[in-house]
Amino acid sequence: MPSDTTDEQLSLVASRLRSAASVVVLTGAGVSAESGLRTFRGATSADLPPDMRTLWAEFDPAKLATPEAFQADPAMVTKWYDWRRLGCLAAEPNPGHLALAAMEHALRRRGVDFTLLTQNVDRLHQRAGSSNVVELHGSIIQWRCTETGTTLTPPPEPMQRFPPPSPFAPGALLRPDVVWFGETLPELAIATAVDALQRCDLFMSIGTSAVVHPAAGFIEIAAAVGAFLAEINAEATPVSRRVDVSVRGSSANILPKIVQASQP
Ligand code: BJW
């Protein structure tokens, strides 16, 4: 049953962090909202400018984020992803990213297990200093050859041609190394996630609408092993009533407070 006040909620999460032996955090696009990156769905924090419409409110995912879309119009799809790639490169980690990195390092120093599962493709967690990051939906910073699967990191400037030709095989293209709808998640990422979830005693879902599977189902793996379940999100999600504590607000604002309150 969620507790009543934000102060109580923050203390509750902080105290669980202090006593945890194994922590799993699942993040989504909301964590990067304060870095100026648009989320796919949902409400954005009141602190953000009104022109930050969600991506799927403006663009059709079926025409951009599926293998069929890429097959039908590779130039349009790669152009859109290159625009987003440049946006991610220009963005900076925000206090939420930094707090999660600080959380990881503080927990590790105490011998606590910590795994950060992210659905984000922007690499901002890594740039903030998080080291054990599992990219469930790949990375937009890295692109891969449609023939050989070889990956490369394009330079931080707009690509010259759309669709970009692959340097690895004649006639092949480069596509973003992300996971589109209908594609399976990287095997190693799933295996690492399930392994961490099966031994965690604290699970935190942060800045995700909790609707995209399989990540949306991870909470049930943590619940099955009796983990304490917490959520931090700008608005209610399908897991808000499932968790032990649901903190409503911006992760950039709340995470630093939780990390601060969890210091021994
Ligand atoms: C803040 C905030 C602030 C704002 N602070 N909070 C089972 C049931 C039903 C369907 C399926 C199922 N299993 C598989 C499916 C199909 C599909 C799926 O889940 N569809 C659902 C939409 C219904 N899943 C797949 O296809 C996956 N593949 C798969 O399962 O393979 C096996 C299989 C295939 C086919 C059939 C069955 C099985 C692949 C999913 C790939 C998702 N790809 C994308 C695009 C990546 C590339 C790109 O960047 O373009 O990944 S879609 C998009 O959604 C992106 C995200 O990672 C993902 C999740 O979004 P996220 O991170 O939760 O962000 P938002 O925007 O949704 O939410 C942000 C939240 O933050 C909101 O709540 C805000 O309020 C909040 N917020 N500001 C805190 N400051």
Short mmCIF file of C-alpha atoms and ligand atoms in Angstrom, two decimals:
data_model
loop_
_atom_site.label_atom_id
_atom_site.label_comp_id
_atom_site.label_asym_id
_atom_site.label_seq_id
_atom_site.Cartn_x
_atom_site.Cartn_y
_atom_site.Cartn_z
CA MET A 1 0.00 0.00 0.00
CA PRO A 2 1.63 3.29 -1.01
CA SER A 3 2.33 5.63 1.92
CA ASP A 4 0.80 9.09 2.17
CA THR A 5 3.37 11.81 1.99
CA THR A 6 6.34 12.39 -0.25
CA ASP A 7 8.65 12.80 2.74
CA GLU A 8 7.55 9.46 4.10
CA GLN A 9 7.94 7.88 0.69
CA LEU A 10 11.44 9.23 0.24
CA SER A 11 12.48 7.99 3.68
CA LEU A 12 10.99 4.60 2.99
CA VAL A 13 12.93 4.17 -0.28
CA ALA A 14 16.09 5.54 1.36
CA SER A 15 15.81 3.11 4.26
CA ARG A 16 15.30 0.19 1.86
CA LEU A 17 18.43 1.30 0.00
CA ARG A 18 20.36 1.31 3.26
CA SER A 19 19.34 -2.26 4.10
CA ALA A 20 19.34 -3.82 0.58
CA ALA A 21 21.77 -6.54 -0.44
CA SER A 22 20.92 -6.53 -4.13
CA VAL A 23 19.33 -3.65 -6.03
CA VAL A 24 17.88 -3.52 -9.54
CA VAL A 25 16.85 -0.23 -11.12
CA LEU A 26 14.85 -0.13 -14.35
CA THR A 27 14.87 3.23 -16.12
CA GLY A 28 12.93 4.68 -19.01
CA ALA A 29 12.74 7.83 -21.09
CA GLY A 30 11.41 9.96 -18.20
CA VAL A 31 14.86 9.86 -16.59
CA SER A 32 16.26 11.76 -19.59
CA ALA A 33 13.41 14.28 -19.82
CA GLU A 34 15.28 16.90 -17.79
CA SER A 35 18.20 16.47 -20.19
CA GLY A 36 15.89 17.85 -22.87
CA LEU A 37 15.13 14.50 -24.53
CA ARG A 38 11.50 13.88 -25.33
CA THR A 39 9.76 10.84 -23.89
CA PHE A 40 7.72 8.52 -26.10
CA ARG A 41 4.52 8.67 -24.08
CA GLY A 42 2.94 10.16 -21.03
CA ALA A 43 3.03 13.43 -19.21
CA THR A 44 6.23 15.34 -18.81
CA SER A 45 7.33 17.10 -15.66
CA ALA A 46 5.77 20.49 -14.93
CA ASP A 47 9.31 21.92 -14.92
CA LEU A 48 9.71 21.27 -18.65
CA PRO A 49 8.82 23.64 -21.51
CA PRO A 50 5.39 22.99 -23.06
CA ASP A 51 6.88 22.43 -26.54
CA MET A 52 8.39 19.10 -25.42
CA ARG A 53 5.59 16.97 -26.91
CA THR A 54 6.07 13.26 -26.56
CA LEU A 55 7.60 11.52 -29.59
CA TRP A 56 4.69 9.20 -30.23
CA ALA A 57 2.29 12.18 -30.05
CA GLU A 58 4.05 13.65 -33.06
CA PHE A 59 5.41 10.62 -34.93
CA ASP A 60 3.88 7.24 -35.78
CA PRO A 61 5.94 4.41 -34.26
CA ALA A 62 4.67 1.96 -36.90
CA LYS A 63 6.29 4.15 -39.60
CA LEU A 64 9.58 4.65 -37.75
CA ALA A 65 10.34 2.07 -35.08
CA THR A 66 9.71 -1.26 -36.81
CA PRO A 67 11.76 -3.42 -39.21
CA GLU A 68 8.90 -3.07 -41.70
CA ALA A 69 9.18 0.73 -41.62
CA PHE A 70 12.93 0.51 -42.26
CA GLN A 71 12.34 -1.86 -45.15
CA ALA A 72 9.66 0.39 -46.66
CA ASP A 73 11.51 3.71 -46.30
CA PRO A 74 15.08 3.34 -45.04
CA ALA A 75 15.95 6.94 -45.95
CA MET A 76 13.16 8.43 -43.84
CA VAL A 77 13.76 6.09 -40.90
CA THR A 78 17.53 6.65 -40.79
CA LYS A 79 17.09 10.40 -41.18
CA TRP A 80 14.77 10.44 -38.15
CA TYR A 81 17.16 8.33 -36.10
CA ASP A 82 20.10 10.48 -37.10
CA TRP A 83 18.18 13.58 -35.92
CA ARG A 84 17.54 11.86 -32.59
CA ARG A 85 21.14 10.59 -32.36
CA LEU A 86 22.44 14.16 -32.65
CA GLY A 87 19.94 15.26 -29.98
CA CYS A 88 21.24 12.56 -27.61
CA LEU A 89 24.85 13.54 -28.27
CA ALA A 90 24.05 17.19 -27.56
CA ALA A 91 22.22 16.35 -24.31
CA GLU A 92 23.93 16.24 -20.93
CA PRO A 93 23.22 13.88 -18.03
CA ASN A 94 20.89 15.49 -15.49
CA PRO A 95 20.87 15.23 -11.66
CA GLY A 96 18.79 12.03 -11.90
CA HIS A 97 21.46 10.27 -13.98
CA LEU A 98 24.17 11.56 -11.67
CA ALA A 99 22.28 10.40 -8.57
CA LEU A 100 21.93 6.87 -10.00
CA ALA A 101 25.68 6.76 -10.68
CA ALA A 102 26.36 7.97 -7.13
CA MET A 103 23.90 5.37 -5.81
CA GLU A 104 25.71 2.58 -7.67
CA HIS A 105 29.13 3.58 -6.38
CA ALA A 106 27.93 4.07 -2.77
CA LEU A 107 26.22 0.67 -2.78
CA ARG A 108 29.20 -1.07 -4.35
CA ARG A 109 31.52 0.36 -1.71
CA ARG A 110 29.30 -1.39 0.85
CA GLY A 111 29.43 -4.65 -1.11
CA VAL A 112 25.82 -4.31 -2.33
CA ASP A 113 24.95 -5.70 -5.74
CA PHE A 114 23.62 -3.09 -8.19
CA THR A 115 22.30 -3.51 -11.72
CA LEU A 116 20.94 -0.69 -13.85
CA LEU A 117 18.59 -1.93 -16.55
CA THR A 118 17.77 0.83 -19.00
CA GLN A 119 15.35 1.01 -21.87
CA ASN A 120 17.06 4.24 -22.89
CA VAL A 121 19.20 4.33 -25.99
CA ASP A 122 20.83 7.69 -25.25
CA ARG A 123 23.92 6.51 -23.28
CA LEU A 124 23.37 9.27 -20.68
CA HIS A 125 23.66 6.81 -17.76
CA GLN A 126 27.13 5.79 -18.90
CA ARG A 127 28.12 9.42 -19.46
CA ALA A 128 26.95 10.19 -15.90
CA GLY A 129 29.34 7.54 -14.55
CA SER A 130 27.13 4.46 -14.12
CA SER A 131 29.20 1.40 -14.89
CA ASN A 132 26.95 -1.64 -14.72
CA VAL A 133 24.38 -0.59 -17.35
CA VAL A 134 22.35 -3.12 -19.31
CA GLU A 135 20.99 -1.57 -22.49
CA LEU A 136 17.76 -3.47 -23.07
CA HIS A 137 16.80 -1.59 -26.24
CA GLY A 138 20.29 -1.06 -27.62
CA SER A 139 21.89 2.28 -28.38
CA ILE A 140 21.15 5.05 -30.85
CA ILE A 141 24.77 6.23 -30.61
CA GLN A 142 25.94 3.01 -32.25
CA TRP A 143 24.79 1.80 -35.71
CA ARG A 144 25.12 -1.58 -37.32
CA CYS A 145 25.50 -3.17 -40.73
CA THR A 146 22.33 -4.79 -42.05
CA GLU A 147 24.38 -7.64 -43.55
CA THR A 148 27.18 -8.45 -41.13
CA GLY A 149 25.84 -7.00 -37.88
CA THR A 150 29.14 -5.19 -37.35
CA THR A 151 28.69 -2.06 -35.24
CA LEU A 152 30.33 1.34 -35.46
CA THR A 153 29.98 4.71 -33.76
CA PRO A 154 29.40 7.38 -36.40
CA PRO A 155 31.13 10.75 -35.83
CA PRO A 156 29.15 13.40 -33.93
CA GLU A 157 27.91 15.20 -37.01
CA PRO A 158 24.98 14.66 -39.38
CA MET A 159 25.35 11.66 -41.64
CA GLN A 160 26.06 12.45 -45.29
CA ARG A 161 23.64 10.06 -47.01
CA PHE A 162 20.25 8.56 -46.20
CA PRO A 163 20.06 5.66 -45.90
CA PRO A 164 23.74 5.47 -44.91
CA PRO A 165 25.69 2.83 -46.85
CA SER A 166 27.52 0.26 -44.73
CA PRO A 167 31.32 0.21 -45.03
CA PHE A 168 31.27 -3.49 -44.10
CA ALA A 169 29.47 -5.12 -47.05
CA PRO A 170 28.69 -3.96 -50.58
CA GLY A 171 25.07 -2.89 -50.98
CA ALA A 172 24.37 -3.12 -47.24
CA LEU A 173 23.06 -0.26 -45.10
CA LEU A 174 23.68 1.06 -41.62
CA ARG A 175 20.77 1.11 -39.19
CA PRO A 176 20.63 2.31 -35.59
CA ASP A 177 21.61 -0.44 -33.14
CA VAL A 178 18.29 -0.13 -31.31
CA VAL A 179 15.50 -2.65 -30.72
CA TRP A 180 12.40 -1.94 -32.77
CA PHE A 181 8.91 -3.26 -32.10
CA GLY A 182 8.70 -6.91 -33.12
CA GLU A 183 12.45 -7.43 -32.67
CA THR A 184 13.86 -9.47 -29.83
CA LEU A 185 15.99 -7.86 -27.16
CA PRO A 186 19.72 -8.73 -27.06
CA GLU A 187 20.04 -12.21 -25.52
CA LEU A 188 22.81 -11.22 -23.12
CA ALA A 189 20.85 -8.19 -21.90
CA ILE A 190 17.80 -10.34 -21.12
CA ALA A 191 19.86 -13.04 -19.41
CA THR A 192 21.71 -10.45 -17.28
CA ALA A 193 18.44 -8.72 -16.40
CA VAL A 194 16.65 -11.91 -15.37
CA ASP A 195 19.62 -13.08 -13.32
CA ALA A 196 19.78 -9.75 -11.42
CA LEU A 197 16.00 -9.63 -10.95
CA GLN A 198 15.91 -13.14 -9.52
CA ARG A 199 18.22 -12.20 -6.68
CA CYS A 200 17.23 -8.60 -5.93
CA ASP A 201 15.63 -7.45 -2.70
CA LEU A 202 14.91 -3.92 -3.95
CA PHE A 203 13.48 -3.12 -7.38
CA MET A 204 12.96 0.45 -8.57
CA SER A 205 11.06 1.43 -11.71
CA ILE A 206 11.98 4.98 -12.69
CA GLY A 207 10.67 7.22 -15.48
CA THR A 208 9.06 4.47 -17.48
CA SER A 209 5.44 4.16 -18.60
CA ALA A 210 5.78 0.42 -17.90
CA VAL A 211 3.86 -0.62 -21.00
CA VAL A 212 6.56 -1.99 -23.33
CA HIS A 213 7.36 -5.68 -22.91
CA PRO A 214 9.37 -7.57 -21.92
CA ALA A 215 10.75 -4.80 -19.63
CA ALA A 216 7.25 -4.03 -18.34
CA GLY A 217 7.07 -7.56 -16.98
CA PHE A 218 10.36 -7.40 -15.05
CA ILE A 219 8.60 -6.14 -11.94
CA GLU A 220 6.83 -9.50 -11.66
CA ILE A 221 10.15 -11.36 -11.55
CA ALA A 222 11.29 -9.10 -8.70
CA ALA A 223 7.91 -9.47 -6.97
CA ALA A 224 8.12 -13.26 -7.21
CA VAL A 225 11.36 -13.28 -5.20
CA GLY A 226 9.85 -10.97 -2.56
CA ALA A 227 11.72 -7.78 -3.47
CA PHE A 228 10.53 -4.43 -2.15
CA LEU A 229 9.03 -2.59 -5.15
CA ALA A 230 9.34 1.16 -5.66
CA GLU A 231 8.39 3.48 -8.49
CA ILE A 232 9.40 7.06 -9.27
CA ASN A 233 7.43 8.60 -12.12
CA ALA A 234 5.87 11.88 -13.18
CA GLU A 235 2.44 10.23 -13.39
CA ALA A 236 0.63 7.04 -12.46
CA THR A 237 1.46 3.98 -14.55
CA PRO A 238 0.12 0.41 -14.74
CA VAL A 239 2.56 -0.59 -11.96
CA SER A 240 1.72 2.26 -9.56
CA ARG A 241 -0.80 0.18 -7.64
CA ARG A 242 1.43 -2.89 -7.75
CA VAL A 243 4.41 -1.34 -5.99
CA ASP A 244 5.02 -0.89 -2.27
CA VAL A 245 5.75 2.79 -2.74
CA SER A 246 5.01 5.00 -5.72
CA VAL A 247 6.68 8.40 -5.65
CA ARG A 248 5.16 10.91 -8.04
CA GLY A 249 7.45 13.56 -9.53
CA SER A 250 10.55 14.25 -11.54
CA SER A 251 13.39 11.76 -11.19
CA ALA A 252 15.92 14.61 -11.55
CA ASN A 253 14.43 16.17 -8.45
CA ILE A 254 13.66 13.05 -6.40
CA LEU A 255 16.66 10.78 -6.99
CA PRO A 256 19.27 13.16 -5.51
CA LYS A 257 17.10 13.47 -2.39
CA ILE A 258 16.81 9.71 -2.03
CA VAL A 259 20.54 9.20 -2.51
CA GLN A 260 21.25 11.94 0.04
CA ALA A 261 18.80 10.43 2.54
CA SER A 262 20.25 6.94 2.11
CA GLN A 263 23.77 7.93 3.19
CA PRO A 264 24.68 5.99 6.34
C1 BJW B 1 8.96 11.19 -16.01
C2 BJW B 1 9.55 12.45 -16.23
C3 BJW B 1 10.47 12.90 -15.26
C4 BJW B 1 8.24 12.06 -17.85
N1 BJW B 1 10.73 12.11 -14.20
N2 BJW B 1 9.21 10.44 -14.93
C5 BJW B 1 3.41 -8.63 -24.28
C6 BJW B 1 2.20 -7.96 -24.22
C7 BJW B 1 1.88 -7.00 -25.18
C8 BJW B 1 2.75 -6.69 -26.22
C9 BJW B 1 3.95 -7.36 -26.27
C10 BJW B 1 4.26 -8.31 -25.31
N3 BJW B 1 5.50 -8.78 -25.59
C11 BJW B 1 5.98 -8.13 -26.68
C12 BJW B 1 5.05 -7.27 -27.13
C13 BJW B 1 5.18 -6.37 -28.31
C14 BJW B 1 5.96 -5.10 -27.99
C15 BJW B 1 5.25 -4.31 -26.90
O1 BJW B 1 5.60 -4.34 -25.74
N4 BJW B 1 4.24 -3.55 -27.25
C16 BJW B 1 3.52 -2.73 -26.26
C17 BJW B 1 3.62 -1.25 -26.65
C18 BJW B 1 2.10 -3.19 -26.18
N5 BJW B 1 7.32 -5.40 -27.59
C19 BJW B 1 8.25 -5.66 -28.49
O2 BJW B 1 8.01 -5.71 -29.67
C20 BJW B 1 9.65 -5.91 -27.95
N6 BJW B 1 10.15 -7.12 -28.53
C21 BJW B 1 9.81 -8.32 -28.09
O3 BJW B 1 9.14 -8.49 -27.08
O4 BJW B 1 10.28 -9.37 -28.85
C22 BJW B 1 9.65 -10.64 -28.73
C23 BJW B 1 8.28 -10.52 -29.35
C24 BJW B 1 8.11 -9.89 -30.57
C25 BJW B 1 6.84 -9.77 -31.15
C26 BJW B 1 5.73 -10.27 -30.47
C27 BJW B 1 5.89 -10.88 -29.23
C28 BJW B 1 7.18 -11.03 -28.68
C29 BJW B 1 10.59 -4.81 -28.40
C30 BJW B 1 10.26 -3.49 -27.81
C31 BJW B 1 11.17 -2.41 -28.39
C32 BJW B 1 10.78 -1.03 -27.93
N7 BJW B 1 11.47 -0.09 -28.74
C33 BJW B 1 11.35 1.34 -28.42
C34 BJW B 1 12.08 2.15 -29.50
C35 BJW B 1 13.59 2.00 -29.32
C36 BJW B 1 14.34 2.76 -30.36
C37 BJW B 1 14.06 4.23 -30.31
O5 BJW B 1 14.53 4.90 -29.37
O6 BJW B 1 13.37 4.73 -31.19
O7 BJW B 1 11.91 1.58 -27.13
S1 BJW B 1 9.66 1.89 -28.24
C38 BJW B 1 9.97 3.00 -26.92
O8 BJW B 1 9.26 2.54 -25.74
C39 BJW B 1 11.47 2.85 -26.61
C40 BJW B 1 11.47 2.82 -25.10
O9 BJW B 1 12.65 2.23 -24.61
C41 BJW B 1 10.22 2.02 -24.80
C42 BJW B 1 9.69 2.22 -23.40
O10 BJW B 1 9.36 3.55 -23.17
P1 BJW B 1 9.70 4.20 -21.76
O11 BJW B 1 11.14 4.23 -21.56
O12 BJW B 1 8.86 3.57 -20.74
O13 BJW B 1 9.28 5.72 -22.01
P2 BJW B 1 7.82 6.32 -22.13
O14 BJW B 1 7.97 7.54 -22.95
O15 BJW B 1 6.82 5.34 -22.55
O16 BJW B 1 7.45 6.74 -20.63
C43 BJW B 1 8.10 7.78 -19.96
C44 BJW B 1 7.49 7.91 -18.57
O17 BJW B 1 8.26 8.84 -17.85
C45 BJW B 1 6.05 8.41 -18.59
O18 BJW B 1 5.25 7.63 -17.73
C46 BJW B 1 6.17 9.84 -18.05
O19 BJW B 1 5.07 10.22 -17.26
C47 BJW B 1 7.40 9.73 -17.20
N8 BJW B 1 8.16 10.99 -17.04
N9 BJW B 1 9.09 12.96 -17.37
C48 BJW B 1 10.09 10.90 -14.07
N10 BJW B 1 11.09 14.06 -15.40
#
